[in-house]
């Protein structure tokens, strides 16, 4: 695959003369997939230089970033601590496929109430919380610090300058900021947030050096990890048509948004769109467990 981009051929695209390619960041690593792999590169280097022994980070119970940290720690000789949102999970994390896999990679957990968890950005709280733990390298939620964003700048390579639009899913916005930084100013970068409310605009501004970006805020499907039968159906038919598996939390919403916008003629004819498949496929197991409980149709693997 030249430059790692895969061409999608579907009638709804060719009818409008639109080219859609997918950057398969999901294939970078079997566990640390997509943007999380990018975010670790310079952070691991920095942790090594500092002589840190343990990576500590934050996330929800199904977080791609938590599992990625556990695996990256194991592969690179660091201990790992995952600070998990929700104290009720302490009793049932073994039933959670993400956390039990992270634990297999050697990650230890600290569970916090949602209220406590919200304080994690407060430096005084953090100092208190970390007291007594030594040789730590602390990564923020989602891995979106300056070094994480620097790693995400490498998602875009020189041959990607031929695209008119670059589209990506947005959680914390770190990945998008990296993509914006390495895009050409005449390219339009479009982000599809999966969270309903957030300070993304401010965050992306803080971390990016250009203003050639917009957010399409209609495709969150009710918020993080929320889904619908319509979205699952879309994922399954996209898989059938293209062979590409999407994840229910991020990339399904991204591609649903892109196709909805194409249908509504939001992209000019002859647009050349690059969509970033940021990975996250580990989340499917847990989502299918939830869907099965509710007797809803499942994501086909
Ligand atoms: C974490 C993640 C994102 C969001 O990345 P941010 O940098 O937090 O915006 C997008 N897609 C997948 C698959 C992810 O795991």
PDB file of C-alpha atoms and ligand atoms in Angstrom:
ATOM      1  CA  UNK A   1       0.000   0.000   0.000  1.00  0.00           C
ATOM      2  CA  UNK A   2       1.798   3.109  -1.191  1.00  0.00           C
ATOM      3  CA  UNK A   3       1.922   5.712   1.627  1.00  0.00           C
ATOM      4  CA  UNK A   4      -0.417   3.432   3.572  1.00  0.00           C
ATOM      5  CA  UNK A   5      -3.602   4.883   2.109  1.00  0.00           C
ATOM      6  CA  UNK A   6      -6.362   2.621   0.875  1.00  0.00           C
ATOM      7  CA  UNK A   7      -8.684   3.748  -1.886  1.00  0.00           C
ATOM      8  CA  UNK A   8     -12.431   3.288  -1.342  1.00  0.00           C
ATOM      9  CA  UNK A   9     -14.548   2.684  -4.415  1.00  0.00           C
ATOM     10  CA  UNK A  10     -18.267   3.151  -3.854  1.00  0.00           C
ATOM     11  CA  UNK A  11     -20.967   4.503  -6.204  1.00  0.00           C
ATOM     12  CA  UNK A  12     -21.964   7.298  -3.814  1.00  0.00           C
ATOM     13  CA  UNK A  13     -18.414   8.620  -4.114  1.00  0.00           C
ATOM     14  CA  UNK A  14     -17.783   8.186  -7.820  1.00  0.00           C
ATOM     15  CA  UNK A  15     -21.190   9.725  -8.651  1.00  0.00           C
ATOM     16  CA  UNK A  16     -19.906  13.009  -7.286  1.00  0.00           C
ATOM     17  CA  UNK A  17     -16.376  12.598  -8.561  1.00  0.00           C
ATOM     18  CA  UNK A  18     -15.155  12.329  -4.980  1.00  0.00           C
ATOM     19  CA  UNK A  19     -12.071  10.373  -4.058  1.00  0.00           C
ATOM     20  CA  UNK A  20     -11.952   8.872  -0.569  1.00  0.00           C
ATOM     21  CA  UNK A  21      -8.809   7.244   0.767  1.00  0.00           C
ATOM     22  CA  UNK A  22      -8.288   5.765   4.208  1.00  0.00           C
ATOM     23  CA  UNK A  23      -5.047   6.006   6.110  1.00  0.00           C
ATOM     24  CA  UNK A  24      -4.816   2.687   7.893  1.00  0.00           C
ATOM     25  CA  UNK A  25      -3.275   3.758  11.176  1.00  0.00           C
ATOM     26  CA  UNK A  26      -5.200   0.861  12.686  1.00  0.00           C
ATOM     27  CA  UNK A  27      -2.613  -1.475  11.154  1.00  0.00           C
ATOM     28  CA  UNK A  28       0.423   0.123  12.856  1.00  0.00           C
ATOM     29  CA  UNK A  29       0.478  -2.289  15.792  1.00  0.00           C
ATOM     30  CA  UNK A  30      -1.792  -5.162  16.846  1.00  0.00           C
ATOM     31  CA  UNK A  31      -2.629  -3.627  20.252  1.00  0.00           C
ATOM     32  CA  UNK A  32      -1.283  -0.059  20.435  1.00  0.00           C
ATOM     33  CA  UNK A  33      -3.267   0.900  17.382  1.00  0.00           C
ATOM     34  CA  UNK A  34      -3.521   4.115  15.477  1.00  0.00           C
ATOM     35  CA  UNK A  35      -2.984   7.470  17.048  1.00  0.00           C
ATOM     36  CA  UNK A  36      -2.085   5.973  20.435  1.00  0.00           C
ATOM     37  CA  UNK A  37       1.016   4.438  18.867  1.00  0.00           C
ATOM     38  CA  UNK A  38       1.939   7.876  17.501  1.00  0.00           C
ATOM     39  CA  UNK A  39       1.409   9.499  20.878  1.00  0.00           C
ATOM     40  CA  UNK A  40       3.785   7.132  22.622  1.00  0.00           C
ATOM     41  CA  UNK A  41       6.808   7.581  20.411  1.00  0.00           C
ATOM     42  CA  UNK A  42       8.263  10.756  21.944  1.00  0.00           C
ATOM     43  CA  UNK A  43       6.720  10.183  25.361  1.00  0.00           C
ATOM     44  CA  UNK A  44       8.525   6.850  25.756  1.00  0.00           C
ATOM     45  CA  UNK A  45      11.747   8.480  24.625  1.00  0.00           C
ATOM     46  CA  UNK A  46      11.279  11.200  27.222  1.00  0.00           C
ATOM     47  CA  UNK A  47      10.374   8.705  29.967  1.00  0.00           C
ATOM     48  CA  UNK A  48      13.530   6.746  29.211  1.00  0.00           C
ATOM     49  CA  UNK A  49      15.691   9.863  29.296  1.00  0.00           C
ATOM     50  CA  UNK A  50      14.240  10.847  32.658  1.00  0.00           C
ATOM     51  CA  UNK A  51      14.968   7.403  34.024  1.00  0.00           C
ATOM     52  CA  UNK A  52      11.305   6.851  34.873  1.00  0.00           C
ATOM     53  CA  UNK A  53      10.346   3.305  35.793  1.00  0.00           C
ATOM     54  CA  UNK A  54       6.568   3.560  35.714  1.00  0.00           C
ATOM     55  CA  UNK A  55       4.066   5.056  33.293  1.00  0.00           C
ATOM     56  CA  UNK A  56       0.937   6.372  34.987  1.00  0.00           C
ATOM     57  CA  UNK A  57      -2.089   7.528  33.062  1.00  0.00           C
ATOM     58  CA  UNK A  58      -5.821   8.111  33.221  1.00  0.00           C
ATOM     59  CA  UNK A  59      -8.826   6.755  31.391  1.00  0.00           C
ATOM     60  CA  UNK A  60     -12.287   5.250  31.360  1.00  0.00           C
ATOM     61  CA  UNK A  61     -12.938   1.556  31.784  1.00  0.00           C
ATOM     62  CA  UNK A  62     -12.963   0.843  28.039  1.00  0.00           C
ATOM     63  CA  UNK A  63     -10.229   3.267  27.070  1.00  0.00           C
ATOM     64  CA  UNK A  64      -8.024   2.487  24.076  1.00  0.00           C
ATOM     65  CA  UNK A  65      -5.365   4.651  25.682  1.00  0.00           C
ATOM     66  CA  UNK A  66      -5.339   2.584  28.902  1.00  0.00           C
ATOM     67  CA  UNK A  67      -4.783  -0.659  27.018  1.00  0.00           C
ATOM     68  CA  UNK A  68      -2.216   0.989  24.743  1.00  0.00           C
ATOM     69  CA  UNK A  69      -0.284   2.254  27.790  1.00  0.00           C
ATOM     70  CA  UNK A  70      -0.292  -1.208  29.367  1.00  0.00           C
ATOM     71  CA  UNK A  71       1.052  -2.783  26.184  1.00  0.00           C
ATOM     72  CA  UNK A  72       3.582  -0.030  25.453  1.00  0.00           C
ATOM     73  CA  UNK A  73       4.849  -0.335  29.031  1.00  0.00           C
ATOM     74  CA  UNK A  74       5.266  -4.078  28.726  1.00  0.00           C
ATOM     75  CA  UNK A  75       7.065  -3.836  25.373  1.00  0.00           C
ATOM     76  CA  UNK A  76       9.394  -1.072  26.529  1.00  0.00           C
ATOM     77  CA  UNK A  77      10.258  -2.177  30.031  1.00  0.00           C
ATOM     78  CA  UNK A  78       8.081   0.138  32.134  1.00  0.00           C
ATOM     79  CA  UNK A  79       5.685  -0.692  34.946  1.00  0.00           C
ATOM     80  CA  UNK A  80       2.243   0.780  34.335  1.00  0.00           C
ATOM     81  CA  UNK A  81      -0.496   2.221  36.521  1.00  0.00           C
ATOM     82  CA  UNK A  82      -3.935   2.983  35.112  1.00  0.00           C
ATOM     83  CA  UNK A  83      -6.052   5.467  37.040  1.00  0.00           C
ATOM     84  CA  UNK A  84      -9.588   4.481  36.111  1.00  0.00           C
ATOM     85  CA  UNK A  85     -12.758   6.580  36.230  1.00  0.00           C
ATOM     86  CA  UNK A  86     -15.454   4.951  38.397  1.00  0.00           C
ATOM     87  CA  UNK A  87     -14.775   3.404  41.813  1.00  0.00           C
ATOM     88  CA  UNK A  88     -17.533   0.824  41.244  1.00  0.00           C
ATOM     89  CA  UNK A  89     -15.294  -0.797  38.618  1.00  0.00           C
ATOM     90  CA  UNK A  90     -12.872  -1.916  41.349  1.00  0.00           C
ATOM     91  CA  UNK A  91     -15.110  -4.927  42.062  1.00  0.00           C
ATOM     92  CA  UNK A  92     -15.777  -5.952  38.496  1.00  0.00           C
ATOM     93  CA  UNK A  93     -12.796  -5.075  36.348  1.00  0.00           C
ATOM     94  CA  UNK A  94     -12.097  -8.744  35.624  1.00  0.00           C
ATOM     95  CA  UNK A  95     -15.297  -8.889  33.577  1.00  0.00           C
ATOM     96  CA  UNK A  96     -14.120  -5.910  31.541  1.00  0.00           C
ATOM     97  CA  UNK A  97     -12.223  -7.058  28.426  1.00  0.00           C
ATOM     98  CA  UNK A  98     -10.140  -3.866  28.148  1.00  0.00           C
ATOM     99  CA  UNK A  99      -9.002  -3.825  31.757  1.00  0.00           C
ATOM    100  CA  UNK A 100      -8.391  -7.543  32.054  1.00  0.00           C
ATOM    101  CA  UNK A 101      -6.201  -7.423  28.960  1.00  0.00           C
ATOM    102  CA  UNK A 102      -4.358  -4.376  30.343  1.00  0.00           C
ATOM    103  CA  UNK A 103      -3.797  -6.322  33.551  1.00  0.00           C
ATOM    104  CA  UNK A 104      -2.363  -9.236  31.549  1.00  0.00           C
ATOM    105  CA  UNK A 105       0.226  -6.767  30.276  1.00  0.00           C
ATOM    106  CA  UNK A 106       1.054  -6.029  33.916  1.00  0.00           C
ATOM    107  CA  UNK A 107      -0.933  -2.849  34.526  1.00  0.00           C
ATOM    108  CA  UNK A 108      -2.024  -2.079  38.079  1.00  0.00           C
ATOM    109  CA  UNK A 109      -5.129   0.004  38.688  1.00  0.00           C
ATOM    110  CA  UNK A 110      -6.275   2.782  40.945  1.00  0.00           C
ATOM    111  CA  UNK A 111     -10.015   3.427  40.808  1.00  0.00           C
ATOM    112  CA  UNK A 112     -11.404   6.894  41.449  1.00  0.00           C
ATOM    113  CA  UNK A 113     -14.927   8.189  41.902  1.00  0.00           C
ATOM    114  CA  UNK A 114     -16.084  10.315  39.009  1.00  0.00           C
ATOM    115  CA  UNK A 115     -15.851  13.360  41.248  1.00  0.00           C
ATOM    116  CA  UNK A 116     -12.249  12.667  42.224  1.00  0.00           C
ATOM    117  CA  UNK A 117     -11.341  11.791  38.651  1.00  0.00           C
ATOM    118  CA  UNK A 118     -12.473  15.191  37.452  1.00  0.00           C
ATOM    119  CA  UNK A 119      -9.807  16.836  39.622  1.00  0.00           C
ATOM    120  CA  UNK A 120      -6.930  15.179  37.781  1.00  0.00           C
ATOM    121  CA  UNK A 121      -6.035  18.343  35.852  1.00  0.00           C
ATOM    122  CA  UNK A 122      -5.498  20.243  39.103  1.00  0.00           C
ATOM    123  CA  UNK A 123      -1.720  20.215  39.786  1.00  0.00           C
ATOM    124  CA  UNK A 124      -2.177  20.376  43.562  1.00  0.00           C
ATOM    125  CA  UNK A 125      -4.569  17.450  43.563  1.00  0.00           C
ATOM    126  CA  UNK A 126      -2.187  15.502  41.340  1.00  0.00           C
ATOM    127  CA  UNK A 127       0.783  16.202  43.571  1.00  0.00           C
ATOM    128  CA  UNK A 128      -1.205  14.907  46.516  1.00  0.00           C
ATOM    129  CA  UNK A 129      -2.410  11.874  44.641  1.00  0.00           C
ATOM    130  CA  UNK A 130       1.066  10.908  43.470  1.00  0.00           C
ATOM    131  CA  UNK A 131       2.688  11.359  46.860  1.00  0.00           C
ATOM    132  CA  UNK A 132       4.850   8.398  47.762  1.00  0.00           C
ATOM    133  CA  UNK A 133       5.012   6.969  44.238  1.00  0.00           C
ATOM    134  CA  UNK A 134       8.444   7.330  42.674  1.00  0.00           C
ATOM    135  CA  UNK A 135      10.103   7.365  39.254  1.00  0.00           C
ATOM    136  CA  UNK A 136       6.785   8.080  37.569  1.00  0.00           C
ATOM    137  CA  UNK A 137       6.161   9.369  34.080  1.00  0.00           C
ATOM    138  CA  UNK A 138       2.645  10.818  34.036  1.00  0.00           C
ATOM    139  CA  UNK A 139       0.716  10.876  30.779  1.00  0.00           C
ATOM    140  CA  UNK A 140      -2.517  12.831  30.536  1.00  0.00           C
ATOM    141  CA  UNK A 141      -5.811  11.202  29.559  1.00  0.00           C
ATOM    142  CA  UNK A 142      -5.705  10.179  25.910  1.00  0.00           C
ATOM    143  CA  UNK A 143      -1.928  10.781  25.783  1.00  0.00           C
ATOM    144  CA  UNK A 144      -2.498  14.283  24.425  1.00  0.00           C
ATOM    145  CA  UNK A 145       0.458  16.280  25.693  1.00  0.00           C
ATOM    146  CA  UNK A 146       2.895  18.250  23.528  1.00  0.00           C
ATOM    147  CA  UNK A 147       5.026  15.148  22.818  1.00  0.00           C
ATOM    148  CA  UNK A 148       1.930  13.121  21.953  1.00  0.00           C
ATOM    149  CA  UNK A 149       0.889  15.766  19.464  1.00  0.00           C
ATOM    150  CA  UNK A 150       4.398  15.868  18.021  1.00  0.00           C
ATOM    151  CA  UNK A 151       4.055  12.147  17.358  1.00  0.00           C
ATOM    152  CA  UNK A 152       0.680  12.684  15.686  1.00  0.00           C
ATOM    153  CA  UNK A 153       2.253  15.174  13.302  1.00  0.00           C
ATOM    154  CA  UNK A 154       3.905  12.143  11.692  1.00  0.00           C
ATOM    155  CA  UNK A 155       0.522  10.704  10.659  1.00  0.00           C
ATOM    156  CA  UNK A 156       0.583  13.008   7.641  1.00  0.00           C
ATOM    157  CA  UNK A 157       3.382  12.392   5.148  1.00  0.00           C
ATOM    158  CA  UNK A 158       4.461  14.547   2.181  1.00  0.00           C
ATOM    159  CA  UNK A 159       2.488  12.497  -0.366  1.00  0.00           C
ATOM    160  CA  UNK A 160      -0.713  13.362   1.561  1.00  0.00           C
ATOM    161  CA  UNK A 161      -0.490  16.955   0.327  1.00  0.00           C
ATOM    162  CA  UNK A 162      -2.543  15.895  -2.687  1.00  0.00           C
ATOM    163  CA  UNK A 163      -5.750  15.677  -0.627  1.00  0.00           C
ATOM    164  CA  UNK A 164      -8.144  18.618  -0.398  1.00  0.00           C
ATOM    165  CA  UNK A 165      -9.664  17.423   2.905  1.00  0.00           C
ATOM    166  CA  UNK A 166      -8.293  15.417   5.823  1.00  0.00           C
ATOM    167  CA  UNK A 167     -10.893  13.994   8.207  1.00  0.00           C
ATOM    168  CA  UNK A 168     -10.359  12.482  11.658  1.00  0.00           C
ATOM    169  CA  UNK A 169     -12.269  11.494  14.777  1.00  0.00           C
ATOM    170  CA  UNK A 170     -11.787  13.762  17.785  1.00  0.00           C
ATOM    171  CA  UNK A 171     -11.674  12.820  21.469  1.00  0.00           C
ATOM    172  CA  UNK A 172      -9.296  15.133  23.313  1.00  0.00           C
ATOM    173  CA  UNK A 173      -8.277  16.795  20.035  1.00  0.00           C
ATOM    174  CA  UNK A 174      -4.585  15.954  20.282  1.00  0.00           C
ATOM    175  CA  UNK A 175      -4.550  13.875  17.135  1.00  0.00           C
ATOM    176  CA  UNK A 176      -6.333  16.547  15.167  1.00  0.00           C
ATOM    177  CA  UNK A 177      -3.911  19.205  16.408  1.00  0.00           C
ATOM    178  CA  UNK A 178      -0.991  17.086  15.141  1.00  0.00           C
ATOM    179  CA  UNK A 179      -2.653  16.608  11.778  1.00  0.00           C
ATOM    180  CA  UNK A 180      -3.394  20.329  11.474  1.00  0.00           C
ATOM    181  CA  UNK A 181       0.229  21.138  12.248  1.00  0.00           C
ATOM    182  CA  UNK A 182       1.539  18.961   9.460  1.00  0.00           C
ATOM    183  CA  UNK A 183      -1.142  19.772   6.894  1.00  0.00           C
ATOM    184  CA  UNK A 184      -0.727  22.278   4.097  1.00  0.00           C
ATOM    185  CA  UNK A 185      -2.557  25.515   4.818  1.00  0.00           C
ATOM    186  CA  UNK A 186      -4.665  25.031   1.660  1.00  0.00           C
ATOM    187  CA  UNK A 187      -5.949  21.686   2.934  1.00  0.00           C
ATOM    188  CA  UNK A 188      -9.082  21.605   5.045  1.00  0.00           C
ATOM    189  CA  UNK A 189      -8.839  19.483   8.204  1.00  0.00           C
ATOM    190  CA  UNK A 190     -12.235  18.373   9.515  1.00  0.00           C
ATOM    191  CA  UNK A 191     -12.672  16.873  12.977  1.00  0.00           C
ATOM    192  CA  UNK A 192     -15.629  14.781  14.102  1.00  0.00           C
ATOM    193  CA  UNK A 193     -15.953  14.995  17.904  1.00  0.00           C
ATOM    194  CA  UNK A 194     -17.347  11.944  19.685  1.00  0.00           C
ATOM    195  CA  UNK A 195     -18.060  13.909  22.861  1.00  0.00           C
ATOM    196  CA  UNK A 196     -21.118  16.051  23.141  1.00  0.00           C
ATOM    197  CA  UNK A 197     -19.653  18.976  25.055  1.00  0.00           C
ATOM    198  CA  UNK A 198     -16.078  19.893  25.481  1.00  0.00           C
ATOM    199  CA  UNK A 199     -13.521  22.625  25.296  1.00  0.00           C
ATOM    200  CA  UNK A 200     -12.102  21.174  22.129  1.00  0.00           C
ATOM    201  CA  UNK A 201     -11.911  24.385  20.184  1.00  0.00           C
ATOM    202  CA  UNK A 202      -9.728  25.933  22.846  1.00  0.00           C
ATOM    203  CA  UNK A 203      -7.583  22.793  23.166  1.00  0.00           C
ATOM    204  CA  UNK A 204      -7.010  22.463  19.446  1.00  0.00           C
ATOM    205  CA  UNK A 205      -6.166  26.170  19.194  1.00  0.00           C
ATOM    206  CA  UNK A 206      -3.644  25.813  21.999  1.00  0.00           C
ATOM    207  CA  UNK A 207      -1.827  22.951  20.340  1.00  0.00           C
ATOM    208  CA  UNK A 208      -2.050  23.800  16.662  1.00  0.00           C
ATOM    209  CA  UNK A 209      -0.163  26.293  14.605  1.00  0.00           C
ATOM    210  CA  UNK A 210      -2.687  26.807  11.780  1.00  0.00           C
ATOM    211  CA  UNK A 211      -6.368  27.651  11.421  1.00  0.00           C
ATOM    212  CA  UNK A 212      -7.321  25.510   8.401  1.00  0.00           C
ATOM    213  CA  UNK A 213      -9.648  23.313  10.490  1.00  0.00           C
ATOM    214  CA  UNK A 214     -13.298  22.963  11.459  1.00  0.00           C
ATOM    215  CA  UNK A 215     -15.320  20.644  13.692  1.00  0.00           C
ATOM    216  CA  UNK A 216     -18.466  18.839  12.560  1.00  0.00           C
ATOM    217  CA  UNK A 217     -20.322  18.487  15.829  1.00  0.00           C
ATOM    218  CA  UNK A 218     -23.425  16.629  14.665  1.00  0.00           C
ATOM    219  CA  UNK A 219     -22.046  13.112  14.657  1.00  0.00           C
ATOM    220  CA  UNK A 220     -21.421  12.253  18.323  1.00  0.00           C
ATOM    221  CA  UNK A 221     -24.447   9.908  18.561  1.00  0.00           C
ATOM    222  CA  UNK A 222     -25.214  11.062  22.094  1.00  0.00           C
ATOM    223  CA  UNK A 223     -21.652  11.120  23.350  1.00  0.00           C
ATOM    224  CA  UNK A 224     -18.615   9.054  24.136  1.00  0.00           C
ATOM    225  CA  UNK A 225     -19.239   5.303  23.802  1.00  0.00           C
ATOM    226  CA  UNK A 226     -22.907   5.946  22.954  1.00  0.00           C
ATOM    227  CA  UNK A 227     -24.121   4.198  19.871  1.00  0.00           C
ATOM    228  CA  UNK A 228     -27.297   3.392  17.952  1.00  0.00           C
ATOM    229  CA  UNK A 229     -28.629   0.620  15.725  1.00  0.00           C
ATOM    230  CA  UNK A 230     -28.200   2.972  12.802  1.00  0.00           C
ATOM    231  CA  UNK A 231     -24.510   3.379  13.562  1.00  0.00           C
ATOM    232  CA  UNK A 232     -23.964  -0.372  14.020  1.00  0.00           C
ATOM    233  CA  UNK A 233     -25.773  -1.025  10.750  1.00  0.00           C
ATOM    234  CA  UNK A 234     -23.552   1.533   9.037  1.00  0.00           C
ATOM    235  CA  UNK A 235     -20.393  -0.120  10.427  1.00  0.00           C
ATOM    236  CA  UNK A 236     -21.515  -3.538   9.268  1.00  0.00           C
ATOM    237  CA  UNK A 237     -22.325  -2.451   5.751  1.00  0.00           C
ATOM    238  CA  UNK A 238     -19.102  -0.409   5.508  1.00  0.00           C
ATOM    239  CA  UNK A 239     -17.201  -3.568   6.512  1.00  0.00           C
ATOM    240  CA  UNK A 240     -19.085  -5.576   3.927  1.00  0.00           C
ATOM    241  CA  UNK A 241     -18.492  -3.016   1.149  1.00  0.00           C
ATOM    242  CA  UNK A 242     -14.840  -2.207   1.858  1.00  0.00           C
ATOM    243  CA  UNK A 243     -13.441  -4.966   4.087  1.00  0.00           C
ATOM    244  CA  UNK A 244     -12.486  -2.298   6.639  1.00  0.00           C
ATOM    245  CA  UNK A 245     -13.550  -2.812  10.231  1.00  0.00           C
ATOM    246  CA  UNK A 246     -14.387   0.378  12.144  1.00  0.00           C
ATOM    247  CA  UNK A 247     -14.559   0.891  15.905  1.00  0.00           C
ATOM    248  CA  UNK A 248     -17.860   1.930  17.484  1.00  0.00           C
ATOM    249  CA  UNK A 249     -16.498   4.794  19.616  1.00  0.00           C
ATOM    250  CA  UNK A 250     -14.519   6.890  17.145  1.00  0.00           C
ATOM    251  CA  UNK A 251     -14.031   5.834  13.556  1.00  0.00           C
ATOM    252  CA  UNK A 252     -17.606   4.643  12.917  1.00  0.00           C
ATOM    253  CA  UNK A 253     -18.812   8.149  13.783  1.00  0.00           C
ATOM    254  CA  UNK A 254     -16.144   9.685  11.579  1.00  0.00           C
ATOM    255  CA  UNK A 255     -17.086   7.637   8.523  1.00  0.00           C
ATOM    256  CA  UNK A 256     -20.812   7.997   9.179  1.00  0.00           C
ATOM    257  CA  UNK A 257     -20.253  11.759   9.234  1.00  0.00           C
ATOM    258  CA  UNK A 258     -18.201  11.773   6.044  1.00  0.00           C
ATOM    259  CA  UNK A 259     -20.796   9.734   4.142  1.00  0.00           C
ATOM    260  CA  UNK A 260     -23.661  11.822   5.490  1.00  0.00           C
ATOM    261  CA  UNK A 261     -21.888  14.984   4.370  1.00  0.00           C
ATOM    262  CA  UNK A 262     -21.215  13.499   0.950  1.00  0.00           C
ATOM    263  CA  UNK A 263     -24.890  12.567   0.640  1.00  0.00           C
ATOM    264  CA  UNK A 264     -25.825  16.135   1.543  1.00  0.00           C
ATOM    265  CA  UNK A 265     -23.338  17.566  -0.952  1.00  0.00           C
ATOM    266  CA  UNK A 266     -21.195  19.239   1.715  1.00  0.00           C
ATOM    267  CA  UNK A 267     -18.015  18.309  -0.131  1.00  0.00           C
ATOM    268  CA  UNK A 268     -17.403  20.010  -3.485  1.00  0.00           C
ATOM    269  CA  UNK A 269     -17.231  17.769  -6.552  1.00  0.00           C
ATOM    270  CA  UNK A 270     -13.740  16.432  -7.205  1.00  0.00           C
ATOM    271  CA  UNK A 271     -12.839  16.629  -3.515  1.00  0.00           C
ATOM    272  CA  UNK A 272      -9.988  14.342  -2.532  1.00  0.00           C
ATOM    273  CA  UNK A 273     -10.697  13.226   0.998  1.00  0.00           C
ATOM    274  CA  UNK A 274      -8.259  11.454   3.278  1.00  0.00           C
ATOM    275  CA  UNK A 275      -9.919   9.809   6.299  1.00  0.00           C
ATOM    276  CA  UNK A 276      -7.708   8.678   9.166  1.00  0.00           C
ATOM    277  CA  UNK A 277      -8.545   5.266  10.618  1.00  0.00           C
ATOM    278  CA  UNK A 278      -7.189   5.835  14.109  1.00  0.00           C
ATOM    279  CA  UNK A 279      -7.768   2.230  15.241  1.00  0.00           C
ATOM    280  CA  UNK A 280      -9.546   1.450  18.499  1.00  0.00           C
ATOM    281  CA  UNK A 281     -10.777  -1.943  17.398  1.00  0.00           C
ATOM    282  CA  UNK A 282     -10.201  -3.435  20.855  1.00  0.00           C
ATOM    283  CA  UNK A 283     -13.369  -1.635  21.969  1.00  0.00           C
ATOM    284  CA  UNK A 284     -15.577  -3.858  19.829  1.00  0.00           C
ATOM    285  CA  UNK A 285     -15.583  -6.802  22.257  1.00  0.00           C
ATOM    286  CA  UNK A 286     -16.936  -4.700  25.102  1.00  0.00           C
ATOM    287  CA  UNK A 287     -19.451  -2.932  22.870  1.00  0.00           C
ATOM    288  CA  UNK A 288     -20.741  -6.267  21.594  1.00  0.00           C
ATOM    289  CA  UNK A 289     -21.141  -7.478  25.200  1.00  0.00           C
ATOM    290  CA  UNK A 290     -23.329  -4.425  25.868  1.00  0.00           C
ATOM    291  CA  UNK A 291     -25.302  -4.867  22.648  1.00  0.00           C
ATOM    292  CA  UNK A 292     -25.873  -8.557  23.347  1.00  0.00           C
ATOM    293  CA  UNK A 293     -27.278  -7.746  26.800  1.00  0.00           C
ATOM    294  CA  UNK A 294     -29.752  -5.365  25.197  1.00  0.00           C
ATOM    295  CA  UNK A 295     -30.596  -7.864  22.484  1.00  0.00           C
ATOM    296  CA  UNK A 296     -29.423  -5.504  19.746  1.00  0.00           C
ATOM    297  CA  UNK A 297     -27.613  -6.497  16.578  1.00  0.00           C
ATOM    298  CA  UNK A 298     -23.874  -6.916  16.983  1.00  0.00           C
ATOM    299  CA  UNK A 299     -20.817  -5.503  15.236  1.00  0.00           C
ATOM    300  CA  UNK A 300     -19.660  -8.088  12.713  1.00  0.00           C
ATOM    301  CA  UNK A 301     -15.977  -8.944  12.886  1.00  0.00           C
TER     302      UNK A 301
HETATM  303  C1  LIG B   1      -8.127   8.050  21.318  1.00  0.00           C
HETATM  304  C2  LIG B   1      -8.700   7.863  19.976  1.00  0.00           C
HETATM  305  C3  LIG B   1      -9.128   8.949  19.187  1.00  0.00           C
HETATM  306  C4  LIG B   1      -9.132  10.366  19.675  1.00  0.00           C
HETATM  307  O1  LIG B   1      -7.889  10.939  19.716  1.00  0.00           O
HETATM  308  P1  LIG B   1      -7.690  12.350  20.406  1.00  0.00           P
HETATM  309  O2  LIG B   1      -6.288  12.688  20.152  1.00  0.00           O
HETATM  310  O3  LIG B   1      -7.959  12.139  21.872  1.00  0.00           O
HETATM  311  O4  LIG B   1      -8.668  13.298  19.833  1.00  0.00           O
HETATM  312  C5  LIG B   1      -9.612   8.687  17.913  1.00  0.00           C
HETATM  313  N1  LIG B   1      -9.710   7.425  17.454  1.00  0.00           N
HETATM  314  C6  LIG B   1      -9.343   6.369  18.193  1.00  0.00           C
HETATM  315  C7  LIG B   1      -9.529   5.021  17.635  1.00  0.00           C
HETATM  316  C8  LIG B   1      -8.828   6.541  19.473  1.00  0.00           C
HETATM  317  O5  LIG B   1      -8.469   5.483  20.206  1.00  0.00           O
END
